[in-house]
mmCIF file of C-alpha atoms in Angstrom:
data_model
loop_
_atom_site.group_PDB
_atom_site.id
_atom_site.type_symbol
_atom_site.label_atom_id
_atom_site.label_comp_id
_atom_site.label_asym_id
_atom_site.label_seq_id
_atom_site.Cartn_x
_atom_site.Cartn_y
_atom_site.Cartn_z
ATOM 1 C CA MET Y 1 -26.565 -66.420 13.845
ATOM 2 C CA ARG Y 2 -23.315 -66.558 11.900
ATOM 3 C CA ARG Y 3 -24.772 -64.657 8.976
ATOM 4 C CA LEU Y 4 -26.190 -61.993 11.222
ATOM 5 C CA SER Y 5 -22.909 -61.689 13.063
ATOM 6 C CA THR Y 6 -21.042 -61.441 9.793
ATOM 7 C CA ASP Y 7 -23.349 -58.698 8.531
ATOM 8 C CA ALA Y 8 -22.898 -56.720 11.683
ATOM 9 C CA ALA Y 9 -19.144 -57.128 11.584
ATOM 10 C CA GLU Y 10 -19.104 -55.681 8.069
ATOM 11 C CA LEU Y 11 -20.756 -52.484 9.207
ATOM 12 C CA PRO Y 12 -18.344 -49.540 9.051
ATOM 13 C CA ALA Y 13 -17.454 -47.783 12.251
ATOM 14 C CA ALA Y 14 -18.263 -44.139 11.501
ATOM 15 C CA GLY Y 15 -17.366 -40.976 13.371
ATOM 16 C CA SER Y 16 -14.570 -39.972 15.601
ATOM 17 C CA HIS Y 17 -15.717 -39.046 19.113
ATOM 18 C CA ALA Y 18 -19.109 -39.706 20.652
ATOM 19 C CA VAL Y 19 -20.238 -38.149 23.900
ATOM 20 C CA GLY Y 20 -23.124 -39.496 25.856
ATOM 21 C CA SER Y 21 -24.865 -42.797 26.305
ATOM 22 C CA HIS Y 22 -26.527 -42.947 22.875
ATOM 23 C CA ALA Y 23 -24.810 -43.545 19.576
ATOM 24 C CA LEU Y 24 -26.256 -41.146 17.043
ATOM 25 C CA GLY Y 25 -29.026 -40.265 19.441
ATOM 26 C CA SER Y 26 -30.579 -43.775 19.428
ATOM 27 C CA HIS Y 27 -30.367 -46.969 21.487
ATOM 28 C CA ALA Y 28 -28.172 -49.771 20.297
ATOM 29 C CA LEU Y 29 -30.013 -51.705 17.675
ATOM 30 C CA GLY Y 30 -29.443 -55.134 19.121
ATOM 31 C CA ALA Y 31 -26.829 -57.756 19.468
ATOM 32 C CA GLY Y 32 -25.731 -57.519 15.865
ATOM 33 C CA ARG Y 33 -25.617 -53.682 15.586
ATOM 34 C CA ALA Y 34 -22.340 -51.814 15.371
ATOM 35 C CA VAL Y 35 -22.036 -48.802 17.645
ATOM 36 C CA VAL Y 36 -21.555 -45.822 15.373
ATOM 37 C CA GLY Y 37 -19.910 -42.962 17.160
ATOM 38 C CA CYS Y 38 -16.659 -41.943 18.623
ATOM 39 C CA HIS Y 39 -14.067 -43.007 21.124
ATOM 40 C CA ALA Y 40 -15.395 -43.910 24.498
ATOM 41 C CA VAL Y 41 -14.676 -41.831 27.501
ATOM 42 C CA GLY Y 42 -16.275 -44.133 29.941
ATOM 43 C CA SER Y 43 -16.978 -47.809 30.446
ATOM 44 C CA ARG Y 44 -16.623 -50.485 27.839
ATOM 45 C CA ALA Y 45 -19.651 -51.458 25.799
ATOM 46 C CA ASP Y 46 -22.002 -53.452 27.931
ATOM 47 C CA GLY Y 47 -21.638 -57.083 27.473
ATOM 48 C CA ALA Y 48 -17.846 -57.009 27.041
ATOM 49 C CA ARG Y 49 -16.109 -59.534 29.177
ATOM 50 C CA PRO Y 50 -13.331 -58.578 31.606
ATOM 51 C CA ASP Y 51 -10.820 -60.453 29.469
ATOM 52 C CA GLY Y 52 -11.467 -58.030 26.606
ATOM 53 C CA ALA Y 53 -13.345 -60.439 24.342
ATOM 54 C CA ARG Y 54 -16.537 -59.170 22.766
ATOM 55 C CA PRO Y 55 -19.783 -61.096 22.854
ATOM 56 C CA ALA Y 56 -20.519 -62.875 19.629
ATOM 57 C CA GLY Y 57 -22.388 -60.785 17.100
ATOM 58 C CA SER Y 58 -21.527 -57.386 18.661
ATOM 59 C CA ARG Y 59 -19.034 -54.805 17.476
ATOM 60 C CA ALA Y 60 -18.129 -51.471 18.940
ATOM 61 C CA GLY Y 61 -17.691 -48.958 16.142
ATOM 62 C CA GLY Y 62 -14.670 -46.710 16.845
ATOM 63 C CA SER Y 63 -12.328 -47.626 19.678
ATOM 64 C CA HIS Y 64 -14.346 -47.516 22.873
ATOM 65 C CA ALA Y 65 -17.974 -46.886 23.601
ATOM 66 C CA ILE Y 66 -19.315 -44.287 25.985
ATOM 67 C CA GLY Y 67 -22.139 -44.925 28.330
ATOM 68 C CA SER Y 68 -23.940 -47.986 29.493
ATOM 69 C CA ARG Y 69 -26.510 -48.707 26.800
ATOM 70 C CA ALA Y 70 -24.502 -48.796 23.577
ATOM 71 C CA GLY Y 71 -23.708 -52.298 22.433
ATOM 72 C CA LYS Y 72 -26.147 -54.034 24.764
ATOM 73 C CA SER Y 73 -28.226 -56.873 23.479
ATOM 74 C CA ARG Y 74 -31.722 -56.606 24.700
ATOM 75 C CA ALA Y 75 -30.878 -57.814 28.154
ATOM 76 C CA GLY Y 76 -33.542 -59.356 30.249
ATOM 77 C CA ARG Y 77 -35.672 -60.590 27.381
ATOM 78 C CA SER Y 78 -36.263 -64.313 27.208
ATOM 79 C CA ARG Y 79 -36.629 -66.125 23.961
ATOM 80 C CA ALA Y 80 -38.661 -69.166 23.249
ATOM 81 C CA PRO Y 81 -36.766 -72.201 22.009
ATOM 82 C CA GLY Y 82 -36.283 -72.015 18.288
ATOM 83 C CA SER Y 83 -36.934 -68.312 18.105
ATOM 84 C CA GLU Y 84 -33.352 -67.514 17.210
ATOM 85 C CA ARG Y 85 -33.725 -68.801 13.656
ATOM 86 C CA SER Y 86 -37.051 -67.178 13.091
ATOM 87 C CA GLU Y 87 -35.740 -63.772 14.157
ATOM 88 C CA GLN Y 88 -32.510 -64.048 12.221
ATOM 89 C CA ALA Y 89 -33.765 -62.883 8.836
ATOM 90 C CA PRO Y 90 -35.804 -59.900 10.033
ATOM 91 C CA ALA Y 91 -32.942 -58.756 12.185
ATOM 92 C CA GLY Y 92 -30.522 -59.033 9.295
ATOM 93 C CA ARG Y 93 -32.861 -57.151 7.008
ATOM 94 C CA ALA Y 94 -33.272 -54.434 9.629
ATOM 95 C CA VAL Y 95 -29.532 -54.067 9.966
ATOM 96 C CA LEU Y 96 -29.036 -54.042 6.221
ATOM 97 C CA ALA Y 97 -31.846 -51.535 5.732
ATOM 98 C CA ARG Y 98 -30.387 -49.235 8.310
ATOM 99 C CA ARG Y 99 -26.874 -49.499 6.983
ATOM 100 C CA PRO Y 100 -27.158 -46.506 4.611
ATOM 101 C CA LEU Y 101 -28.638 -44.433 7.389
ATOM 102 C CA LEU Y 102 -25.820 -45.405 9.720
ATOM 103 C CA ILE Y 103 -23.214 -44.548 7.105
ATOM 104 C CA LEU Y 104 -24.761 -41.131 6.514
ATOM 105 C CA ALA Y 105 -24.987 -40.507 10.231
ATOM 106 C CA GLY Y 106 -21.385 -41.533 10.666
ATOM 107 C CA LEU Y 107 -20.322 -39.091 7.994
ATOM 108 C CA ALA Y 108 -22.287 -36.399 9.764
ATOM 109 C CA LEU Y 109 -20.460 -37.222 12.969
ATOM 110 C CA LEU Y 110 -17.134 -36.974 11.188
ATOM 111 C CA THR Y 111 -18.040 -33.462 10.116
ATOM 112 C CA THR Y 112 -19.369 -32.536 13.531
ATOM 113 C CA CYS Y 113 -16.402 -33.936 15.430
ATOM 114 C CA GLU Y 114 -13.807 -32.368 13.166
ATOM 115 C CA PRO Y 115 -12.050 -29.496 14.951
ATOM 116 C CA PRO Y 116 -12.846 -26.066 13.513
ATOM 117 C CA ARG Y 117 -10.386 -24.724 11.000
ATOM 118 C CA PRO Y 118 -9.123 -21.171 11.368
ATOM 119 C CA ALA Y 119 -10.623 -18.762 8.894
ATOM 120 C CA LYS Y 120 -8.367 -17.689 6.060
ATOM 121 C CA ARG Y 121 -6.865 -14.288 6.585
ATOM 122 C CA THR Y 122 -6.385 -11.847 3.777
ATOM 123 C CA PRO Y 123 -2.709 -10.868 3.625
ATOM 124 C CA GLN Y 124 -2.270 -7.306 4.727
ATOM 125 C CA ALA Y 125 0.050 -4.951 2.971
ATOM 126 C CA ALA Y 126 3.210 -4.192 4.826
ATOM 127 C CA PRO Y 127 3.000 -0.971 6.871
ATOM 128 C CA GLU Y 128 4.290 2.083 5.156
ATOM 129 C CA PRO Y 129 7.798 3.235 6.100
ATOM 130 C CA GLU Y 130 8.106 6.436 8.085
ATOM 131 C CA GLY Y 131 8.404 9.538 5.928
ATOM 132 C CA ALA Y 132 7.421 7.857 2.696
ATOM 133 C CA ALA Y 133 5.687 9.762 -0.064
ATOM 134 C CA SER Y 134 1.949 9.976 -0.361
ATOM 135 C CA ALA Y 135 -0.532 7.581 -1.863
ATOM 136 C CA LEU Y 136 -2.060 7.824 -5.271
ATOM 137 C CA ALA Y 137 -5.363 6.289 -4.348
ATOM 138 C CA GLU Y 138 -8.047 6.871 -1.807
ATOM 139 C CA PRO Y 139 -7.474 4.659 1.255
ATOM 140 C CA SER Y 140 -10.856 2.952 1.068
ATOM 141 C CA ALA Y 141 -9.963 1.680 -2.403
ATOM 142 C CA VAL Y 142 -6.524 0.385 -1.478
ATOM 143 C CA PRO Y 143 -6.040 -3.011 0.277
ATOM 144 C CA GLY Y 144 -3.910 -2.641 3.371
ATOM 145 C CA ALA Y 145 -4.768 1.003 4.069
ATOM 146 C CA LYS Y 146 -4.063 1.846 7.685
ATOM 147 C CA ASN Y 147 -5.168 4.788 9.796
ATOM 148 C CA GLY Y 148 -6.530 6.557 6.746
ATOM 149 C CA CYS Y 149 -3.154 6.523 5.006
ATOM 150 C CA PRO Y 150 -2.649 4.370 1.916
ATOM 151 C CA PRO Y 151 0.151 1.737 1.907
ATOM 152 C CA GLN Y 152 3.552 1.707 0.160
ATOM 153 C CA ALA Y 153 2.075 -0.105 -2.886
ATOM 154 C CA ALA Y 154 0.109 3.139 -3.920
ATOM 155 C CA LEU Y 155 2.734 5.808 -3.450
ATOM 156 C CA ALA Y 156 2.744 8.989 -5.607
ATOM 157 C CA ARG Y 157 5.648 9.811 -7.868
ATOM 158 C CA GLU Y 158 8.886 10.618 -6.065
ATOM 159 C CA PRO Y 159 10.348 14.128 -6.426
ATOM 160 C CA GLU Y 160 12.942 14.498 -9.167
ATOM 161 C CA TYR Y 161 16.368 15.218 -7.669
ATOM 162 C CA TYR Y 162 18.493 14.608 -10.746
ATOM 163 C CA LEU Y 163 18.264 15.285 -14.459
ATOM 164 C CA ARG Y 164 18.487 12.233 -16.703
ATOM 165 C CA GLN Y 165 19.261 13.685 -20.106
ATOM 166 C CA GLY Y 166 22.719 12.402 -20.884
ATOM 167 C CA PRO Y 167 26.345 13.006 -19.866
ATOM 168 C CA ARG Y 168 27.416 16.449 -18.667
ATOM 169 C CA THR Y 169 23.794 17.653 -18.713
ATOM 170 C CA ILE Y 170 22.621 19.707 -15.714
ATOM 171 C CA ALA Y 171 19.698 21.961 -14.796
ATOM 172 C CA LEU Y 172 19.359 25.376 -13.152
ATOM 173 C CA THR Y 173 16.274 26.263 -11.093
ATOM 174 C CA ILE Y 174 15.369 29.719 -9.738
ATOM 175 C CA ASP Y 175 12.908 29.986 -6.829
ATOM 176 C CA ASP Y 176 10.563 32.429 -5.067
ATOM 177 C CA GLY Y 177 10.088 35.015 -7.807
ATOM 178 C CA PRO Y 178 9.311 36.691 -9.912
ATOM 179 C CA ASP Y 179 10.864 39.781 -8.376
ATOM 180 C CA PRO Y 180 11.005 43.118 -10.260
ATOM 181 C CA ARG Y 181 14.527 43.820 -8.912
ATOM 182 C CA TYR Y 182 16.377 40.527 -9.446
ATOM 183 C CA THR Y 183 14.468 38.467 -12.022
ATOM 184 C CA PRO Y 184 15.275 40.828 -14.947
ATOM 185 C CA ALA Y 185 18.971 40.829 -13.987
ATOM 186 C CA ILE Y 186 19.040 37.032 -13.898
ATOM 187 C CA LEU Y 187 17.241 36.867 -17.259
ATOM 188 C CA ASP Y 188 19.938 39.044 -18.792
ATOM 189 C CA ILE Y 189 22.750 36.791 -17.473
ATOM 190 C CA LEU Y 190 21.023 33.651 -18.725
ATOM 191 C CA ALA Y 191 20.478 35.180 -22.155
ATOM 192 C CA ARG Y 192 24.108 36.234 -22.356
ATOM 193 C CA HIS Y 193 25.298 32.655 -21.828
ATOM 194 C CA GLY Y 194 22.497 30.919 -23.718
ATOM 195 C CA VAL Y 195 21.270 29.089 -20.623
ATOM 196 C CA THR Y 196 17.667 28.108 -20.003
ATOM 197 C CA ALA Y 197 16.337 27.570 -16.483
ATOM 198 C CA THR Y 198 13.192 26.564 -14.610
ATOM 199 C CA PHE Y 199 11.605 29.388 -12.598
ATOM 200 C CA CYS Y 200 9.621 28.037 -9.637
ATOM 201 C CA MET Y 201 7.252 30.945 -9.038
ATOM 202 C CA VAL Y 202 5.196 31.885 -5.995
ATOM 203 C CA GLY Y 203 1.601 32.511 -7.061
ATOM 204 C CA GLN Y 204 1.228 35.819 -5.247
ATOM 205 C CA ASN Y 205 4.357 37.191 -6.917
ATOM 206 C CA ALA Y 206 3.223 35.932 -10.311
ATOM 207 C CA ALA Y 207 -0.184 37.556 -9.863
ATOM 208 C CA ALA Y 208 1.527 40.838 -8.872
ATOM 209 C CA SER Y 209 3.871 40.831 -11.911
ATOM 210 C CA PRO Y 210 2.163 38.969 -14.772
ATOM 211 C CA GLU Y 211 4.175 40.851 -17.390
ATOM 212 C CA LEU Y 212 7.388 39.526 -15.805
ATOM 213 C CA VAL Y 213 5.964 35.999 -15.872
ATOM 214 C CA ARG Y 214 5.299 36.407 -19.590
ATOM 215 C CA ARG Y 215 8.823 37.708 -20.164
ATOM 216 C CA VAL Y 216 10.317 34.631 -18.453
ATOM 217 C CA ALA Y 217 8.172 32.295 -20.558
ATOM 218 C CA ALA Y 218 8.890 34.179 -23.782
ATOM 219 C CA ALA Y 219 12.655 33.762 -23.210
ATOM 220 C CA GLY Y 220 12.219 29.980 -23.383
ATOM 221 C CA HIS Y 221 12.424 29.276 -19.687
ATOM 222 C CA GLN Y 222 10.164 26.810 -17.924
ATOM 223 C CA LEU Y 223 7.631 27.836 -15.261
ATOM 224 C CA ALA Y 224 6.911 25.731 -12.198
ATOM 225 C CA ASN Y 225 4.385 25.969 -9.363
ATOM 226 C CA HIS Y 226 5.879 26.980 -5.989
ATOM 227 C CA THR Y 227 2.556 27.365 -4.091
ATOM 228 C CA TRP Y 228 0.529 30.532 -3.744
ATOM 229 C CA SER Y 229 1.990 32.045 -0.551
ATOM 230 C CA HIS Y 230 5.157 29.989 0.092
ATOM 231 C CA PRO Y 231 4.076 28.494 3.470
ATOM 232 C CA ASP Y 232 6.969 27.537 5.699
ATOM 233 C CA ASP Y 233 5.814 23.933 6.265
ATOM 234 C CA LEU Y 234 3.225 22.135 4.173
ATOM 235 C CA ALA Y 235 2.957 19.479 6.884
ATOM 236 C CA LYS Y 236 1.145 22.021 9.062
ATOM 237 C CA LEU Y 237 -1.583 22.526 6.461
ATOM 238 C CA THR Y 238 -4.685 20.464 5.868
ATOM 239 C CA ALA Y 239 -5.281 18.652 2.601
ATOM 240 C CA ASP Y 240 -7.741 21.352 1.510
ATOM 241 C CA GLN Y 241 -5.266 24.115 2.310
ATOM 242 C CA ILE Y 242 -2.505 22.412 0.351
ATOM 243 C CA GLN Y 243 -4.773 21.946 -2.630
ATOM 244 C CA HIS Y 244 -5.847 25.581 -2.389
ATOM 245 C CA GLU Y 245 -2.196 26.747 -2.366
ATOM 246 C CA ILE Y 246 -1.319 24.696 -5.434
ATOM 247 C CA GLU Y 247 -4.446 25.483 -7.421
ATOM 248 C CA LEU Y 248 -4.210 29.252 -6.838
ATOM 249 C CA ALA Y 249 -0.588 29.273 -8.042
ATOM 250 C CA ASN Y 250 -1.582 27.228 -11.090
ATOM 251 C CA ARG Y 251 -4.265 29.770 -11.885
ATOM 252 C CA ALA Y 252 -1.902 32.735 -11.536
ATOM 253 C CA LEU Y 253 0.613 31.222 -13.957
ATOM 254 C CA HIS Y 254 -2.125 30.261 -16.388
ATOM 255 C CA ASP Y 255 -3.692 33.703 -16.255
ATOM 256 C CA ALA Y 256 -0.342 35.266 -17.154
ATOM 257 C CA THR Y 257 0.707 32.881 -19.914
ATOM 258 C CA GLY Y 258 -2.311 30.791 -20.927
ATOM 259 C CA VAL Y 259 -0.366 27.648 -20.009
ATOM 260 C CA PHE Y 260 -0.535 25.509 -16.888
ATOM 261 C CA PRO Y 261 2.795 24.509 -15.314
ATOM 262 C CA THR Y 262 4.047 20.939 -15.424
ATOM 263 C CA PHE Y 263 6.212 20.881 -12.294
ATOM 264 C CA PHE Y 264 5.665 21.637 -8.623
ATOM 265 C CA ARG Y 265 8.312 22.453 -6.027
ATOM 266 C CA ALA Y 266 7.410 22.380 -2.355
ATOM 267 C CA PRO Y 267 8.727 25.314 -0.276
ATOM 268 C CA GLY Y 268 11.902 24.183 1.446
ATOM 269 C CA GLY Y 269 11.661 20.854 -0.354
ATOM 270 C CA ALA Y 270 9.059 19.680 2.195
ATOM 271 C CA PHE Y 271 7.150 17.281 -0.032
ATOM 272 C CA THR Y 272 4.450 15.940 2.248
ATOM 273 C CA ARG Y 273 2.385 12.890 1.416
ATOM 274 C CA THR Y 274 -0.705 14.953 0.779
ATOM 275 C CA ALA Y 275 1.190 17.438 -1.384
ATOM 276 C CA LEU Y 276 2.510 14.637 -3.563
ATOM 277 C CA ALA Y 277 -0.958 13.129 -3.926
ATOM 278 C CA THR Y 278 -2.389 16.528 -4.820
ATOM 279 C CA CYS Y 279 0.323 17.052 -7.431
ATOM 280 C CA ALA Y 280 -0.382 13.700 -9.030
ATOM 281 C CA ARG Y 281 -4.088 14.433 -9.069
ATOM 282 C CA LEU Y 282 -3.533 17.821 -10.733
ATOM 283 C CA GLY Y 283 -1.013 16.521 -13.257
ATOM 284 C CA LEU Y 284 2.036 18.165 -11.653
ATOM 285 C CA GLU Y 285 5.386 16.450 -11.216
ATOM 286 C CA PRO Y 286 7.380 17.080 -8.018
ATOM 287 C CA LEU Y 287 10.724 18.745 -8.660
ATOM 288 C CA ALA Y 288 13.495 18.805 -6.043
ATOM 289 C CA TRP Y 289 17.231 19.604 -6.353
ATOM 290 C CA SER Y 290 20.648 18.064 -5.691
ATOM 291 C CA VAL Y 291 22.921 21.132 -5.422
ATOM 292 C CA ASP Y 292 22.014 23.727 -2.776
ATOM 293 C CA PRO Y 293 24.457 26.595 -2.112
ATOM 294 C CA ASP Y 294 22.074 28.124 0.465
ATOM 295 C CA ASP Y 295 22.149 31.380 -1.484
ATOM 296 C CA TRP Y 296 18.939 32.507 0.259
ATOM 297 C CA LYS Y 297 20.977 32.758 3.482
ATOM 298 C CA ARG Y 298 23.401 35.160 1.705
ATOM 299 C CA PRO Y 299 26.597 33.314 2.713
ATOM 300 C CA GLY Y 300 28.662 35.450 0.292
ATOM 301 C CA THR Y 301 29.132 35.328 -3.456
ATOM 302 C CA ASP Y 302 32.355 33.322 -3.263
ATOM 303 C CA LYS Y 303 30.730 30.716 -1.022
ATOM 304 C CA ILE Y 304 27.838 30.285 -3.433
ATOM 305 C CA VAL Y 305 30.219 29.915 -6.392
ATOM 306 C CA ASP Y 306 32.446 27.426 -4.568
ATOM 307 C CA THR Y 307 29.559 25.194 -3.497
ATOM 308 C CA VAL Y 308 28.082 25.061 -6.993
ATOM 309 C CA LEU Y 309 31.368 24.323 -8.752
ATOM 310 C CA ARG Y 310 32.471 21.752 -6.166
ATOM 311 C CA THR Y 311 29.261 19.713 -5.972
ATOM 312 C CA THR Y 312 27.853 19.826 -9.503
ATOM 313 C CA ARG Y 313 27.972 16.528 -11.392
ATOM 314 C CA THR Y 314 26.195 15.060 -14.412
ATOM 315 C CA GLY Y 315 22.486 15.239 -13.747
ATOM 316 C CA SER Y 316 22.710 17.846 -10.961
ATOM 317 C CA ILE Y 317 19.776 20.187 -10.430
ATOM 318 C CA ILE Y 318 21.080 23.477 -9.007
ATOM 319 C CA LEU Y 319 18.933 25.614 -6.688
ATOM 320 C CA ASN Y 320 19.129 29.420 -6.678
ATOM 321 C CA HIS Y 321 16.673 32.219 -5.762
ATOM 322 C CA ASP Y 322 15.449 35.410 -7.412
ATOM 323 C CA GLY Y 323 12.818 36.337 -4.798
ATOM 324 C CA GLY Y 324 12.149 36.365 -1.084
ATOM 325 C CA GLY Y 325 14.731 38.985 -0.121
ATOM 326 C CA ASP Y 326 18.032 40.501 -1.176
ATOM 327 C CA ARG Y 327 19.350 38.334 -4.019
ATOM 328 C CA ALA Y 328 22.314 40.475 -5.115
ATOM 329 C CA GLN Y 329 24.759 37.705 -4.100
ATOM 330 C CA THR Y 330 22.895 35.183 -6.235
ATOM 331 C CA VAL Y 331 22.987 37.457 -9.273
ATOM 332 C CA ALA Y 332 26.747 37.975 -8.868
ATOM 333 C CA ALA Y 333 27.372 34.257 -8.297
ATOM 334 C CA LEU Y 334 25.452 33.280 -11.428
ATOM 335 C CA ALA Y 335 27.524 35.653 -13.514
ATOM 336 C CA THR Y 336 30.657 33.901 -12.192
ATOM 337 C CA TYR Y 337 29.890 30.170 -12.163
ATOM 338 C CA LEU Y 338 27.757 29.841 -15.309
ATOM 339 C CA PRO Y 339 30.631 30.478 -17.766
ATOM 340 C CA ARG Y 340 32.902 28.169 -15.733
ATOM 341 C CA LEU Y 341 30.450 25.304 -15.904
ATOM 342 C CA LEU Y 342 29.987 25.829 -19.615
ATOM 343 C CA ASP Y 343 33.749 25.898 -20.152
ATOM 344 C CA SER Y 344 33.985 22.579 -18.253
ATOM 345 C CA GLY Y 345 31.769 20.929 -20.845
ATOM 346 C CA TYR Y 346 28.425 21.088 -19.067
ATOM 347 C CA ARG Y 347 25.251 21.971 -20.911
ATOM 348 C CA PHE Y 348 21.996 23.167 -19.379
ATOM 349 C CA ALA Y 349 18.565 21.676 -20.010
ATOM 350 C CA ASN Y 350 15.164 21.982 -18.385
ATOM 351 C CA PRO Y 351 13.623 18.994 -16.581
ATOM 352 C CA ALA Y 352 11.296 17.170 -18.949
ATOM 353 C CA PRO Y 353 7.969 15.702 -17.832
ATOM 354 C CA SER Y 354 7.886 11.946 -17.605
ATOM 355 C CA ALA Y 355 5.110 9.626 -18.719
ATOM 356 C CA PRO Y 356 1.704 10.420 -17.188
ATOM 357 C CA PRO Y 357 0.335 8.145 -14.442
ATOM 358 C CA ALA Y 358 -1.443 5.009 -15.623
ATOM 359 C CA LYS Y 359 -4.750 6.137 -14.111
ATOM 360 C CA ALA Y 360 -6.439 9.150 -12.606
ATOM 361 C CA VAL Y 361 -5.632 9.873 -8.989
ATOM 362 C CA PRO Y 362 -8.485 10.501 -6.528
ATOM 363 C CA PRO Y 363 -8.090 12.660 -3.415
ATOM 364 C CA ALA Y 364 -5.887 11.401 -0.586
ATOM 365 C CA PRO Y 365 -6.121 12.142 3.144
ATOM 366 C CA SER Y 366 -3.758 14.388 5.020
ATOM 367 C CA CYS Y 367 -1.083 12.121 6.534
#
């Protein structure tokens, strides 16, 4: 019996928690079998004495056994004298033969009893800040897209507010034309002082005066897209309407000159997310400004001159208008402040396009 007891004692206790009266779904295998299972939630293994000692040849695998049958020797069976030795070898062989099965079952219990692990979560992109510019990519192709709007990681190019072409270099932009009354007068002033400017033209006006568009381009000035009809607020338009506004203006400028514009200026500077995405998709760069004398409000010639001279710095982009109403004050102000800026050491240059985007930009939703 010692060898059988020793073999049983060497059996590993597999598993973590067992529930029920059977270990691994089977009866205890006899006096020498280890109970493979988990901690007991009930009575001690049958046959254990009140003082805590285990019967010889039995071992409870784990800490405690659950139920009444695990760990029992075949109670109630009588043995003939001398039968212990004759049964010893077969019992030992049975235990040894079942040992691999018990080990495998114990490993299965370990897996079964292990608490479930939470599924890994894909990190989500941080939510986009309020009022940020639009996305370059379609939301379905961008991780972290939320509510149909792409995240911060795919934003379109920011509008250009400052010129970056060296010290004392500034830019002049003229909006809302061309206008047959004021655009020729402004062209004459610019030619007199050797200044080039960027004319942000409304498509309808360009289509109505294509010869004036050609005259502006022939004088070396830059043309920019300022939408087709100059809507008050691009945010109130759908994505299709915004694209229609920009594409029609592009076509009008191309029809007049044979060249597509490089820059786009949103009416009122309202660069919506969708407008920025549309610009990027069409190869247009958003152009803003940093000096605004509110000349379109006609505050007076002196007020326009004072604001321009007081706020212009290296890199400033000045906003003036040649269309959209009476622009006599703007014409007079230009004739006054242009020579003063030149005498102060400033030089004028047109905004230059930056490097193209790394990849093509698909449509974006209206956000």
